[in-house]
PDB file of C-alpha atoms and ligand atoms in Angstrom:
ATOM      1  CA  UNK A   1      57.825 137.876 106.912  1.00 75.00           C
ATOM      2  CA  UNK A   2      56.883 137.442 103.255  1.00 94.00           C
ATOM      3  CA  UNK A   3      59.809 137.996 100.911  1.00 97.00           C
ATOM      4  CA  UNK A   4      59.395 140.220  98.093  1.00 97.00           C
ATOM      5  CA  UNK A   5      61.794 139.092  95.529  1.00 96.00           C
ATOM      6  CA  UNK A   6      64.385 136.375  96.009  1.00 97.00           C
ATOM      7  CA  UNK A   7      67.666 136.564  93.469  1.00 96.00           C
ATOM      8  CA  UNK A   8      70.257 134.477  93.227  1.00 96.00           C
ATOM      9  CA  UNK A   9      72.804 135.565  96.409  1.00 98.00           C
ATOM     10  CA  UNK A  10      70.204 138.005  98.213  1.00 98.00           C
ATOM     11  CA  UNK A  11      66.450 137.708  99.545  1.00 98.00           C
ATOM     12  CA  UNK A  12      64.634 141.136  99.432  1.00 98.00           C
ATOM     13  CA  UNK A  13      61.903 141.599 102.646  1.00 98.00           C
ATOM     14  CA  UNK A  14      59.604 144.597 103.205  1.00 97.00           C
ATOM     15  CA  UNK A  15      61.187 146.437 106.265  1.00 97.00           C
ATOM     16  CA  UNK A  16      58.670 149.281 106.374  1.00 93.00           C
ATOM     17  CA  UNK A  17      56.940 151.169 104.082  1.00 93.00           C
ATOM     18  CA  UNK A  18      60.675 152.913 102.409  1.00 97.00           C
ATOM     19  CA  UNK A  19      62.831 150.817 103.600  1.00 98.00           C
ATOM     20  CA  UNK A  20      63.967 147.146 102.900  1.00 98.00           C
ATOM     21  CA  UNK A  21      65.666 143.949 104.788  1.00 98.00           C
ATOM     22  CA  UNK A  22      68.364 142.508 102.461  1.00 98.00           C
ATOM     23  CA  UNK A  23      69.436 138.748 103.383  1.00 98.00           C
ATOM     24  CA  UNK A  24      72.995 137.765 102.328  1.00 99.00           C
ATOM     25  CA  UNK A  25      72.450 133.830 101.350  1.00 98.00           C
ATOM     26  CA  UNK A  26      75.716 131.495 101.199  1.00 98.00           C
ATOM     27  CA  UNK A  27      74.165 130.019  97.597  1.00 98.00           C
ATOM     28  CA  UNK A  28      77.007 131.194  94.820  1.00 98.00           C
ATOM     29  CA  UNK A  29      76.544 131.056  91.414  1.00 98.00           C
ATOM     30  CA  UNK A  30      78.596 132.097  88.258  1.00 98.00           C
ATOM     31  CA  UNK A  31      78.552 132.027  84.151  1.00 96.00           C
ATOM     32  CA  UNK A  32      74.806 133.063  84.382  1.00 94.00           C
ATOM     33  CA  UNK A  33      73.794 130.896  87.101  1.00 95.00           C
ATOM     34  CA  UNK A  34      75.130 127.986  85.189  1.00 96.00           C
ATOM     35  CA  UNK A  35      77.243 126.725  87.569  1.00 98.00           C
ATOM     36  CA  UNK A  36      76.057 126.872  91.397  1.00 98.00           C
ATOM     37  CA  UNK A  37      77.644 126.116  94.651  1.00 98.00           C
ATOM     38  CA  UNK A  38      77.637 127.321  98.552  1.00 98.00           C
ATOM     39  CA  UNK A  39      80.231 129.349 100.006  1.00 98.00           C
ATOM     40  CA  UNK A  40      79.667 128.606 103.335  1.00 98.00           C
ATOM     41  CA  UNK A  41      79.601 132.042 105.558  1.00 98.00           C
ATOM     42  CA  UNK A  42      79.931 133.903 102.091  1.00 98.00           C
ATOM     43  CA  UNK A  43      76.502 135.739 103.485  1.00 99.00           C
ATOM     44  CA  UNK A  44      77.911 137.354 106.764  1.00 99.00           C
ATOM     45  CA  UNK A  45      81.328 138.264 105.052  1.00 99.00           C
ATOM     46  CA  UNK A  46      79.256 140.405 101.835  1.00 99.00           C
ATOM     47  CA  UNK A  47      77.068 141.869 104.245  1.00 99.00           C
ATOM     48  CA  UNK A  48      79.702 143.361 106.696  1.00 98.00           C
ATOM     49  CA  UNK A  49      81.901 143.837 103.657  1.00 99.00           C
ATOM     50  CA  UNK A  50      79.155 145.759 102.186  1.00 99.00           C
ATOM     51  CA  UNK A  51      78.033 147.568 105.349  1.00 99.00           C
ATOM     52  CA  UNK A  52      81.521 148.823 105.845  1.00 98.00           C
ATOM     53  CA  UNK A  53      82.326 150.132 102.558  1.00 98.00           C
ATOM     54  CA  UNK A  54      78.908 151.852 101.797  1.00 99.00           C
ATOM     55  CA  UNK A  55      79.813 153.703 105.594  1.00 98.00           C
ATOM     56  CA  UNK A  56      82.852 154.322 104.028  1.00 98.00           C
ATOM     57  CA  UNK A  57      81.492 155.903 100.741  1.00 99.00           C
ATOM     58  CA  UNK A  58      78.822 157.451 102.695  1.00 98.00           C
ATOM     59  CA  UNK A  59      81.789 158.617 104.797  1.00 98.00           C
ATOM     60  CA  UNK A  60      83.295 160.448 101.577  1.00 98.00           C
ATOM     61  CA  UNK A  61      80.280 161.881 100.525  1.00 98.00           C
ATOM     62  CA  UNK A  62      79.024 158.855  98.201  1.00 99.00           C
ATOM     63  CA  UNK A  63      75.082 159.120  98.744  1.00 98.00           C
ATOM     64  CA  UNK A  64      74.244 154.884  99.001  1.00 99.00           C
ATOM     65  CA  UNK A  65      70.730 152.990  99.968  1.00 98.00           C
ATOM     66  CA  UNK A  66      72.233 151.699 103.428  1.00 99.00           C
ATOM     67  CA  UNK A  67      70.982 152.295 106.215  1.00 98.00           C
ATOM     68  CA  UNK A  68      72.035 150.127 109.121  1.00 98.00           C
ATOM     69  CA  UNK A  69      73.245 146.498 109.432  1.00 98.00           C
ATOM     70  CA  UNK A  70      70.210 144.609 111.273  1.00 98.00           C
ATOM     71  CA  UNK A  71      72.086 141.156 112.147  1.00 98.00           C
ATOM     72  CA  UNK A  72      74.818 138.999 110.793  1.00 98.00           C
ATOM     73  CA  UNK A  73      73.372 138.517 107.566  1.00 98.00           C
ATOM     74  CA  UNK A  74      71.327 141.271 107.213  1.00 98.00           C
ATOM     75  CA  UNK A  75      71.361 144.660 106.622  1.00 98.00           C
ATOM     76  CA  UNK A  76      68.334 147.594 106.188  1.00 98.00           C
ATOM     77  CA  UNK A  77      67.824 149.771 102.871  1.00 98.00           C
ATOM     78  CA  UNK A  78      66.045 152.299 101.312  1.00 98.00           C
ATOM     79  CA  UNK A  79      63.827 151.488  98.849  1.00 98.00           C
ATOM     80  CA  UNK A  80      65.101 152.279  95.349  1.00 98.00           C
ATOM     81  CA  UNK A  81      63.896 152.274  91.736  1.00 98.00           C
ATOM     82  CA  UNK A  82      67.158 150.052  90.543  1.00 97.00           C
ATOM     83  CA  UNK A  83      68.711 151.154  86.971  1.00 98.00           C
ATOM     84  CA  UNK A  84      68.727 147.768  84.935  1.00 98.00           C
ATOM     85  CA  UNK A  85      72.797 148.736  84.573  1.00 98.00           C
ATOM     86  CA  UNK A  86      75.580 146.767  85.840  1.00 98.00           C
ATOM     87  CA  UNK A  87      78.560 149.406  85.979  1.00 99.00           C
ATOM     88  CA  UNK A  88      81.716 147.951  85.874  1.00 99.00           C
ATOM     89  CA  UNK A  89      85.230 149.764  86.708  1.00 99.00           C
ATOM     90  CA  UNK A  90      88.350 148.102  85.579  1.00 99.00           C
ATOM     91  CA  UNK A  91      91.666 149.573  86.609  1.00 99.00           C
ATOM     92  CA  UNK A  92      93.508 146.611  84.955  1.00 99.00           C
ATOM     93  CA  UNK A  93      92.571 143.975  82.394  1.00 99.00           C
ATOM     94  CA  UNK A  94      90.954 140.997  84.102  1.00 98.00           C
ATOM     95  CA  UNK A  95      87.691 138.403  83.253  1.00 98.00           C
ATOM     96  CA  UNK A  96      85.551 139.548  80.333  1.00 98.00           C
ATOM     97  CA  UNK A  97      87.833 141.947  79.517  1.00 98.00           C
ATOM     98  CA  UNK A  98      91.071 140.775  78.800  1.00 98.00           C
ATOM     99  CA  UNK A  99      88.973 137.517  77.143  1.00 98.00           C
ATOM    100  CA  UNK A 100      87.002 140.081  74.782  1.00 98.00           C
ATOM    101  CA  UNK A 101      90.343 142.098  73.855  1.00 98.00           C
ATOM    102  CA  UNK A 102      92.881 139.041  74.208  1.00 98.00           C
ATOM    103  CA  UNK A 103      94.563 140.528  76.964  1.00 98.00           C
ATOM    104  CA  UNK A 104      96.822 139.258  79.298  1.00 98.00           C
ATOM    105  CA  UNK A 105      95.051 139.351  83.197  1.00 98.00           C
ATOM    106  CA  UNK A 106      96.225 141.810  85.059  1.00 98.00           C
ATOM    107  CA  UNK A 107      97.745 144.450  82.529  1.00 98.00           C
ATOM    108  CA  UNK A 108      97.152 147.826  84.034  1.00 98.00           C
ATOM    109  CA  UNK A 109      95.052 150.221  82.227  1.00 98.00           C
ATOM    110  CA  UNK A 110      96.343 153.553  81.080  1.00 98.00           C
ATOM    111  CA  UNK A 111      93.167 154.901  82.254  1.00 98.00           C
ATOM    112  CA  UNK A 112      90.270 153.400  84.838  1.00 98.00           C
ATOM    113  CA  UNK A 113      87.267 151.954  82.093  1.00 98.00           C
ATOM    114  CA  UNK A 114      83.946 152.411  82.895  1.00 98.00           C
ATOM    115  CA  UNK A 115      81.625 149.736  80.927  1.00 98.00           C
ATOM    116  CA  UNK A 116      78.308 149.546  81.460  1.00 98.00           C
ATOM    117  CA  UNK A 117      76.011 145.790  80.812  1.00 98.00           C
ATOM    118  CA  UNK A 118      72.505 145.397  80.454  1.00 98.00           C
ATOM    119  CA  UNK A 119      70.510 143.610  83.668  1.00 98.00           C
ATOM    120  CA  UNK A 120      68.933 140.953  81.713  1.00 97.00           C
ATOM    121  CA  UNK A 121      69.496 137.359  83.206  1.00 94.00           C
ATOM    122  CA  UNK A 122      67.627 135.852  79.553  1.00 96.00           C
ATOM    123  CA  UNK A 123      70.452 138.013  77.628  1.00 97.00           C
ATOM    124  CA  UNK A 124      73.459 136.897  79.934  1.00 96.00           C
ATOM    125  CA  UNK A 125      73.791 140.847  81.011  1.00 97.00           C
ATOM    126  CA  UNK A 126      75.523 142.163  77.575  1.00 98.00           C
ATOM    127  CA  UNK A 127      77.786 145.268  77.077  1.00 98.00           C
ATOM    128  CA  UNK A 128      75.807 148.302  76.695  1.00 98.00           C
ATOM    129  CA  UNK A 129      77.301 151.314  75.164  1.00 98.00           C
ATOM    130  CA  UNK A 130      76.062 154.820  76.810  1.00 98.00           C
ATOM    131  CA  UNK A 131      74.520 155.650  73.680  1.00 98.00           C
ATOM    132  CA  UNK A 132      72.147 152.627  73.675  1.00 98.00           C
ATOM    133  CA  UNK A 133      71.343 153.338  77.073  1.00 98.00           C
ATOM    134  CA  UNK A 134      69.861 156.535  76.066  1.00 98.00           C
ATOM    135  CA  UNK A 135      68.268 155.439  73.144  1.00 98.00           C
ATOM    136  CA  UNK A 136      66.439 152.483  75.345  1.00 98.00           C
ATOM    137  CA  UNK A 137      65.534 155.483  78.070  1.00 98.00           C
ATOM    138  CA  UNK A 138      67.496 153.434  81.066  1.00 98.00           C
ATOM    139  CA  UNK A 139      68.405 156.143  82.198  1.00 98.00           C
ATOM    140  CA  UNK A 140      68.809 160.167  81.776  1.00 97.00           C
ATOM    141  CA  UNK A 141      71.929 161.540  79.458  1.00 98.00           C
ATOM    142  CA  UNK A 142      72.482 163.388  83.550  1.00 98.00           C
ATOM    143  CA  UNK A 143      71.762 160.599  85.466  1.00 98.00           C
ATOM    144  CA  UNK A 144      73.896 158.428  83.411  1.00 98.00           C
ATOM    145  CA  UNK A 145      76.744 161.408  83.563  1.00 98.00           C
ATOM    146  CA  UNK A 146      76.200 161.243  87.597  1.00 98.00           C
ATOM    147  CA  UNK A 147      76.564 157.261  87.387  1.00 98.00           C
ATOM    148  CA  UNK A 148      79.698 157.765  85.413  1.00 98.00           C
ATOM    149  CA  UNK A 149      81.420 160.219  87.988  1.00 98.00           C
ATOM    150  CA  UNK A 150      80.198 158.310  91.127  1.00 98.00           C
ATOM    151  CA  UNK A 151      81.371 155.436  90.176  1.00 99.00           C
ATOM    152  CA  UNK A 152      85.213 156.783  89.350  1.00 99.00           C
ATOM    153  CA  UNK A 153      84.984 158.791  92.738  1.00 99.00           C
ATOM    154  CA  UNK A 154      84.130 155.157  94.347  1.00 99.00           C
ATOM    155  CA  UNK A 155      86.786 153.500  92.445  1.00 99.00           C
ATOM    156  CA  UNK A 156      89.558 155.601  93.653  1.00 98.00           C
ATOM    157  CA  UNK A 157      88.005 155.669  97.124  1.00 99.00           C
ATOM    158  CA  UNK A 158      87.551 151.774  97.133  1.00 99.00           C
ATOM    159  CA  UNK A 159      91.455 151.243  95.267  1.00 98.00           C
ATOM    160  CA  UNK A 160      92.862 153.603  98.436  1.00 98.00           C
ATOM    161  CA  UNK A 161      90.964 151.477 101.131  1.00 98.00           C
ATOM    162  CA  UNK A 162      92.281 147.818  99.757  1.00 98.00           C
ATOM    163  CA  UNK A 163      95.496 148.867  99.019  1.00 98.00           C
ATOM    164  CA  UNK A 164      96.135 150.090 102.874  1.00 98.00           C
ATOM    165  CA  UNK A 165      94.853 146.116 103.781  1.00 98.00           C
ATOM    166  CA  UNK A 166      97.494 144.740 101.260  1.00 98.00           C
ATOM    167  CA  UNK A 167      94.536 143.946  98.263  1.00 98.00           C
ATOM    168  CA  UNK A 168      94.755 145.301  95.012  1.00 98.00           C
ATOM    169  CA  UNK A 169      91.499 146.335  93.561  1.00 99.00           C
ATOM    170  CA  UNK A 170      91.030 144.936  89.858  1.00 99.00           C
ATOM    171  CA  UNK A 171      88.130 145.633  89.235  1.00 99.00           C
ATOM    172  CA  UNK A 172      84.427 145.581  90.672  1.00 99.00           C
ATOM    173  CA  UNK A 173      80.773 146.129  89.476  1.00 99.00           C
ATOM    174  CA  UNK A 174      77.968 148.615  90.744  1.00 99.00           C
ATOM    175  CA  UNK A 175      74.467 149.455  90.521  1.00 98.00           C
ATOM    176  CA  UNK A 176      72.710 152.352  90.971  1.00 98.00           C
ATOM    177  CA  UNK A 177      69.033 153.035  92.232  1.00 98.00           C
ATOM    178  CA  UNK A 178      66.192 156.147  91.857  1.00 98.00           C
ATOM    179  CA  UNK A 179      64.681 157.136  94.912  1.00 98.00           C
ATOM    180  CA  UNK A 180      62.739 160.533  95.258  1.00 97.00           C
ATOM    181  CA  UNK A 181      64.751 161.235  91.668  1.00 96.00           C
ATOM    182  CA  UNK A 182      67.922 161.135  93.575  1.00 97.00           C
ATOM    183  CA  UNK A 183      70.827 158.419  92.201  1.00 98.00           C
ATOM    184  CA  UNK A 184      71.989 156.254  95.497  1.00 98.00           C
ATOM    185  CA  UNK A 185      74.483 153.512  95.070  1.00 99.00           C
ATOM    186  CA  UNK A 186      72.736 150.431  95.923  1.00 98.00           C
ATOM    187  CA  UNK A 187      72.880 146.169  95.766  1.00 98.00           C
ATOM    188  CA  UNK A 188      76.207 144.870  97.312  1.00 98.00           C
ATOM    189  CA  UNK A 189      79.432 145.677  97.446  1.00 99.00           C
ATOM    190  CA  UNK A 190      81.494 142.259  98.201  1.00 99.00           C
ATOM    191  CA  UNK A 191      83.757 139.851  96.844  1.00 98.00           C
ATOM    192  CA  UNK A 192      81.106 138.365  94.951  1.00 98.00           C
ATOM    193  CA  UNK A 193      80.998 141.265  92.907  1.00 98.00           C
ATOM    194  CA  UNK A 194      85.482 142.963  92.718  1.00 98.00           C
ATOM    195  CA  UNK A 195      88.020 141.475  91.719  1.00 99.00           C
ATOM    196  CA  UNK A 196      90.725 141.635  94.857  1.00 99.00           C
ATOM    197  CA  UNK A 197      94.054 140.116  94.281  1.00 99.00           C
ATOM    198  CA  UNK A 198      96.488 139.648  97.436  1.00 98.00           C
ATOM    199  CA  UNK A 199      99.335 142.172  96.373  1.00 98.00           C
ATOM    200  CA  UNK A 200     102.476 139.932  98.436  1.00 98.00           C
ATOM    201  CA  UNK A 201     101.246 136.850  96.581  1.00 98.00           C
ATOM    202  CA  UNK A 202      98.892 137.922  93.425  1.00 98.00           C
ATOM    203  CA  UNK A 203      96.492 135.181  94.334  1.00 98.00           C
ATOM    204  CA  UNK A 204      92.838 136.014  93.780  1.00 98.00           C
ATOM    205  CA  UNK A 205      90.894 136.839  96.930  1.00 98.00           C
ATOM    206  CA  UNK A 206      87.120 136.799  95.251  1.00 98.00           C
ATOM    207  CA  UNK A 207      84.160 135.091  93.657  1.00 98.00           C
ATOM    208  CA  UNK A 208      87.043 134.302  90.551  1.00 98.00           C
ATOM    209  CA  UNK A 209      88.293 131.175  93.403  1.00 98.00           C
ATOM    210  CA  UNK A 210      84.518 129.883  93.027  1.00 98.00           C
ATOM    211  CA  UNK A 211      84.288 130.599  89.136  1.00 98.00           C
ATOM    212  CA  UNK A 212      87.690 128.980  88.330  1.00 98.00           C
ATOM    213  CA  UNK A 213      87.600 126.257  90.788  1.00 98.00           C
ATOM    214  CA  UNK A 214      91.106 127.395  92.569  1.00 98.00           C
ATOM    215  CA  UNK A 215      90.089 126.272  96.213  1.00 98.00           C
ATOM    216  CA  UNK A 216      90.321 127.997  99.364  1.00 98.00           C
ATOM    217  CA  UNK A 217      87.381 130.094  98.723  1.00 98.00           C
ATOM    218  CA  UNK A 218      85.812 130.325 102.124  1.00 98.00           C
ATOM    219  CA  UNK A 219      89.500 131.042 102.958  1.00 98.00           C
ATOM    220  CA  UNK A 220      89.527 133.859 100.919  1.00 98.00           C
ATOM    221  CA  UNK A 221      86.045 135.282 101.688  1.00 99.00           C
ATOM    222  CA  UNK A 222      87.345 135.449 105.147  1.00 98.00           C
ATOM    223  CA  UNK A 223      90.075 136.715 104.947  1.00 98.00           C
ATOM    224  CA  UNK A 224      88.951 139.783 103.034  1.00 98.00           C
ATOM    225  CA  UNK A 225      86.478 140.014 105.529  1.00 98.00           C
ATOM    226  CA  UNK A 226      89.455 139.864 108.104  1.00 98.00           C
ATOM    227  CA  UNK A 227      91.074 142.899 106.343  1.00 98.00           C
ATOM    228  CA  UNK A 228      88.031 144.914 105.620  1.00 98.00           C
ATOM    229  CA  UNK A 229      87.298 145.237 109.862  1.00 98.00           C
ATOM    230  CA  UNK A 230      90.926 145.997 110.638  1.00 92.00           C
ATOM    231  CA  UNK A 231      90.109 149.197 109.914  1.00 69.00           C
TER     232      UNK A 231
HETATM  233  P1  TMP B 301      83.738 140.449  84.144  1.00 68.08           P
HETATM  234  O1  TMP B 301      85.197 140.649  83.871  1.00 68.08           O
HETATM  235  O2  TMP B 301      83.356 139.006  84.233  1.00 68.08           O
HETATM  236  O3  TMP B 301      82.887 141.208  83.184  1.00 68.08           O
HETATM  237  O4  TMP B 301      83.453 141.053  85.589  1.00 68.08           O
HETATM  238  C1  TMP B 301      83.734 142.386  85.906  1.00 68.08           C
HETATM  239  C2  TMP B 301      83.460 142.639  87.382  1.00 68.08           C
HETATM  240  O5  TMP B 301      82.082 142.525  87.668  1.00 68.08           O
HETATM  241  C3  TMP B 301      84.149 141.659  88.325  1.00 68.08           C
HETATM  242  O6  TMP B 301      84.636 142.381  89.441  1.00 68.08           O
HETATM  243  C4  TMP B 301      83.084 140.715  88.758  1.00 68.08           C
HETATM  244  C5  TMP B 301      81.828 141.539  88.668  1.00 68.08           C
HETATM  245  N1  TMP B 301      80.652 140.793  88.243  1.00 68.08           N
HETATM  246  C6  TMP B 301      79.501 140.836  89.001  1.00 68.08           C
HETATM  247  O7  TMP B 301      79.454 141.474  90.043  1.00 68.08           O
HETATM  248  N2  TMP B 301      78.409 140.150  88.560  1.00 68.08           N
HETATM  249  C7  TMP B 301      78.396 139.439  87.410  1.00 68.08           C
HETATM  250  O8  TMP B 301      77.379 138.835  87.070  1.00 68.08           O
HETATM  251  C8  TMP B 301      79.611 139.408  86.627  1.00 68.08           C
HETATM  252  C9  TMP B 301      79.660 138.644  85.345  1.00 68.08           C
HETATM  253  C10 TMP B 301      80.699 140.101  87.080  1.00 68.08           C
HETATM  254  N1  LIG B 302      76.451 136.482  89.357  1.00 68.08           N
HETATM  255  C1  LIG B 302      76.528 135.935  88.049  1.00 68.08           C
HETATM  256  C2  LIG B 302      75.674 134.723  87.887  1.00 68.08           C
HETATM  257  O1  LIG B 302      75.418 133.824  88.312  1.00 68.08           O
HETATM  258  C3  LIG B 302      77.836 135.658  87.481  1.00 68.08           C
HETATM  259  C4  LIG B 302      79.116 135.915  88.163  1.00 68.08           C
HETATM  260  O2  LIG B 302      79.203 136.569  89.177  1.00 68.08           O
HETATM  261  O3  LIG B 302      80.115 135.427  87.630  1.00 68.08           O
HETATM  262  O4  LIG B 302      75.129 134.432  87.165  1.00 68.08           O
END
């Protein structure tokens, strides 16, 4: 069937006329697409990651875009309007963060951060304060208030649920989508997109093995993936 927009770790196809197919590819890349690779089985491991934390949300009353996983690789969506927001949580300092503020990886936060970048591959996604966002009319001052809340209810949701499978969450990045002027969590949620570091050993368990060349990443991918069906 005729794709209707490939990006760079997903393929979007019409599904029916208000829903869509997403396709989890293995292609990774990182620094703004600068540097690209393949995580082999990377695909199947974000979209039953995904799939089982946005029934998990949905679970605790998180309204998301999924619908159903469709194969392996695949999974079925509503159609949304996406917000052109990446919303980051941090619970401690890590990436960006503790490079921006010169502070040491993995010093806890007194308080979970929400930060909020623009979606603009030609700008290399920068920081957007709420403010701006209003300004620009992304989004509503109560859709961006709903955003806000959501995305702490998912972070303490998400921090319970990987630190019962021995991960600590570090931080992770969401987006939102508009459908019938509703706000549903949409994209991925995956280990292309948190930061998950094994809490026995500290090692990182994410896309940060692929960004910093550590090794082991298919390793890694798996074994989160390992974790995340234990149940
Ligand atoms: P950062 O520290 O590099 O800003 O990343 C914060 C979180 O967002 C981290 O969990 C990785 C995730 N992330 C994405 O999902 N997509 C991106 O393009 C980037 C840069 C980060
Ligand atoms: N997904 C981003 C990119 O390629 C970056 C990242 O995840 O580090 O560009």
């Amino acid at each position: 069937m005729e794709k209707l927009y490939e990006g760079k770790a997903k393929v979007l196809f019409p599904a029916g006329p208000d829903t869509l197919r997403v396709y989890f590819k293995d292609e990774a890349t990182a620094f703004n697409a600068q540097k690209r690779g393949l995580i082999p089985g990377k695909g199947v491991v974000n979209n039953k990651v995904s799939a089982t934390l946005f029934r998990y949300l949905e679970a605790h009353g998180v309204k998301t875009h999924f619908l159903e996983e469709v194969s392996d690789r695949e999974m079925r969506v509503l159609r949304v309007e996406i917000l052109p927001l990446e919303v980051i949580l941090r619970f401690k300092a890590a990436g960006s963060f503790a490079k921006r503020y010169g502070v040491k990886e993995g010093t806890p936060l007194k308080t979970p951060l929400v930060e909020f970048s623009l979606k603009s591959d030609p700008l290399g996604d920068p920081l957007i304060c709420p403010e701006a966002i209003l300004a620009l009319g992304l989004a509503a001052e109560e859709e961006l208030s709903q955003v806000r809340t959501t995305t702490l209810k998912v972070g303490e949701l998400l921090r319970d649920f990987f630190a019962q499978r021995g991960l600590d969450l570090i931080d992770f990045k969401l987006e939102f989508g508009k459908r019938q002027g509703e706000i549903l969590l949409a994209d991925e949620i995956s280990p292309d997109t948190m930061r998950l570091w094994d809490q026995k050993t500290g090692e990182p368990m994410d896309k940060d093995r692929f960004r910093k060349d550590l090794g082991g990443v298919e390793e890694a991918y798996q074994e989160v993936l390992r974790r995340v069906l234990r149940g």
